[in-house]
């Protein structure tokens, strides 16, 4: 294929939207400079780059589904399995400590008046804390596992596209 034919092919791809203006400019430079790109097809190489960029954009959007918010809702991050386990153990341990301590402190309180309410609610707060910490720990752990699985699928898709581009 002559240089003129190659340039016409690139122009057709640009007009159809398969190549952006920047991709077209790079491919045109490659053709004029005599570089041929992957498998002697600069347009194919650019389409391959566009495919990889599309896969990366899709992953960036999908990745957002797995992020958890940090303290006070600031700074979203990828959860880890250790984060989930640590949250459940430390938070559950604190809640258990609270429950036992509150039950011990309020056990000598009278069964009438406001102390009767305190005898129930102070230890109950610890139980709620235990359940919440373990629940959030399990949630974080499962989200971390799902993130790892999704990341592996993304890496596999990207590797398949890379092999396809290289002609392997």
Coordinates of C-alpha atoms in Angstrom, one line a residue:
X1 CA 0.0 0.0 0.0
X2 CA 1.4 3.4 -0.9
X3 CA 1.8 6.3 1.5
X4 CA -1.1 8.1 -0.2
X5 CA -3.4 5.0 0.2
X6 CA -2.3 4.7 3.8
X7 CA -3.1 8.4 4.5
X8 CA -6.5 8.1 2.8
X9 CA -7.2 5.0 4.9
X10 CA -6.3 7.0 8.1
X11 CA -8.5 9.9 7.0
X12 CA -11.4 7.6 6.5
X13 CA -10.9 6.2 10.0
X14 CA -10.7 9.7 11.4
X15 CA -14.0 10.8 9.6
X16 CA -15.8 7.6 10.8
X17 CA -14.8 8.4 14.4
X18 CA -12.6 5.3 14.8
X19 CA -9.6 7.6 15.3
X20 CA -9.5 10.8 17.3
X21 CA -7.7 13.9 15.8
X22 CA -4.7 13.2 18.1
X23 CA -4.6 9.6 17.1
X24 CA -4.9 10.5 13.4
X25 CA -2.0 13.0 13.8
X26 CA 0.3 10.4 15.4
X27 CA -0.6 7.8 12.7
X28 CA 0.0 10.3 9.9
X29 CA 3.4 11.2 11.4
X30 CA 4.3 7.5 11.6
X31 CA 3.3 7.0 8.0
X32 CA 5.2 10.0 6.7
X33 CA 8.3 9.1 8.8
X34 CA 8.3 5.6 7.4
X35 CA 7.5 3.9 10.7
X36 CA 4.9 1.3 10.3
X37 CA 3.6 0.6 13.9
X38 CA 2.4 -2.9 14.9
X39 CA 2.2 -5.4 12.2
X40 CA 2.9 -2.8 9.5
X41 CA -0.5 -1.1 10.2
X42 CA -0.3 2.2 12.1
X43 CA -4.1 2.5 12.1
X44 CA -4.3 -0.9 13.6
X45 CA -1.8 0.0 16.3
X46 CA -3.8 3.1 17.1
X47 CA -7.0 1.1 17.2
X48 CA -5.3 -1.3 19.6
X49 CA -4.2 1.6 21.8
X50 CA -7.7 2.9 21.7
X51 CA -9.0 -0.5 22.7
X52 CA -6.6 -0.5 25.7
X53 CA -7.6 3.0 26.6
X54 CA -11.3 1.9 26.5
X55 CA -10.6 -1.1 28.8
X56 CA -8.7 1.2 31.2
X57 CA -11.6 3.8 31.2
X58 CA -14.1 1.0 31.9
X59 CA -12.0 -0.3 34.7
X60 CA -11.7 3.2 36.2
X61 CA -15.5 3.4 36.3
X62 CA -16.0 -0.1 37.6
X63 CA -13.3 0.5 40.3
X64 CA -15.4 3.2 41.8
X65 CA -17.9 0.5 42.8
X66 CA -15.5 -1.1 45.2
X67 CA -14.0 2.0 46.9
X68 CA -14.9 2.7 50.6
X69 CA -14.9 6.1 52.2
X70 CA -12.3 7.0 54.8
X71 CA -12.8 8.7 58.0
X72 CA -15.5 11.3 57.9
X73 CA -16.3 10.4 54.3
X74 CA -13.0 11.8 53.0
X75 CA -10.6 10.0 50.8
X76 CA -12.0 7.0 49.1
X77 CA -9.7 4.0 48.9
X78 CA -9.6 0.4 47.9
X79 CA -10.4 -1.8 50.9
X80 CA -8.1 -4.6 51.9
X81 CA -9.1 -7.9 53.5
X82 CA -6.9 -7.0 56.5
X83 CA -8.9 -3.8 57.0
X84 CA -12.1 -5.8 57.2
X85 CA -10.6 -8.4 59.6
X86 CA -9.1 -5.7 61.8
X87 CA -12.3 -3.6 61.9
X88 CA -14.3 -6.7 63.0
X89 CA -11.8 -7.8 65.6
X90 CA -10.9 -4.4 67.1
X91 CA -14.4 -2.9 66.9
X92 CA -16.0 -6.1 68.2
X93 CA -13.4 -6.4 71.0
X94 CA -14.1 -2.8 72.1
X95 CA -17.9 -3.4 72.0
X96 CA -17.5 -6.5 74.0
X97 CA -15.3 -4.6 76.5
X98 CA -17.9 -1.9 76.7
X99 CA -20.8 -4.3 77.3
X100 CA -19.0 -6.2 80.1
X101 CA -17.8 -3.0 81.7
X102 CA -21.2 -1.3 81.5
X103 CA -23.0 -4.4 82.8
X104 CA -20.6 -4.5 85.7
X105 CA -20.9 -0.8 86.5
X106 CA -24.7 -0.7 86.3
X107 CA -25.4 -4.1 88.0
X108 CA -25.4 -2.4 91.5
X109 CA -27.7 0.3 90.4
X110 CA -31.3 0.3 91.7
X111 CA -34.0 -1.3 89.5
X112 CA -36.2 1.8 89.7
X113 CA -36.1 5.3 88.1
X114 CA -33.5 6.4 85.6
X115 CA -31.0 3.8 86.7
X116 CA -33.2 1.1 85.4
X117 CA -33.0 2.6 82.0
X118 CA -29.2 2.9 82.3
X119 CA -28.9 -0.7 83.3
X120 CA -30.4 -1.7 79.9
X121 CA -29.1 0.9 77.5
X122 CA -25.4 1.2 78.5
X123 CA -24.7 -2.5 78.0
X124 CA -27.0 -2.6 74.9
X125 CA -24.9 0.1 73.3
X126 CA -21.9 -2.2 73.5
X127 CA -23.9 -5.0 71.9
X128 CA -24.9 -2.6 69.1
X129 CA -21.3 -1.6 68.7
X130 CA -20.2 -5.3 68.4
X131 CA -22.8 -6.0 65.8
X132 CA -22.0 -2.9 63.8
X133 CA -18.2 -3.5 63.9
X134 CA -18.5 -7.1 62.8
X135 CA -21.0 -6.2 60.1
X136 CA -18.8 -3.4 58.7
X137 CA -15.8 -5.7 58.9
X138 CA -17.6 -8.4 56.9
X139 CA -18.8 -5.8 54.4
X140 CA -15.2 -4.4 54.0
X141 CA -13.7 -7.9 53.7
X142 CA -16.3 -9.0 51.0
X143 CA -15.8 -5.7 49.1
X144 CA -12.0 -6.3 49.1
X145 CA -12.4 -9.8 47.8
X146 CA -14.8 -8.6 45.1
X147 CA -12.3 -5.9 44.1
X148 CA -9.5 -8.4 43.8
X149 CA -11.6 -10.6 41.6
X150 CA -12.7 -7.7 39.4
X151 CA -9.0 -6.4 39.2
X152 CA -7.9 -9.9 38.0
X153 CA -10.6 -9.9 35.3
X154 CA -9.5 -6.4 34.2
X155 CA -5.9 -7.5 34.0
X156 CA -6.9 -10.6 32.0
X157 CA -9.0 -8.5 29.5
X158 CA -6.1 -6.0 29.1
X159 CA -3.6 -8.9 28.5
X160 CA -5.9 -10.5 25.9
X161 CA -6.3 -7.1 24.1
X162 CA -2.5 -6.6 24.2
X163 CA -1.9 -10.1 22.7
X164 CA -4.5 -9.4 20.1
X165 CA -2.7 -6.1 19.2
X166 CA 0.7 -7.8 19.0
X167 CA -0.8 -10.5 16.8
X168 CA 0.0 -13.3 19.2

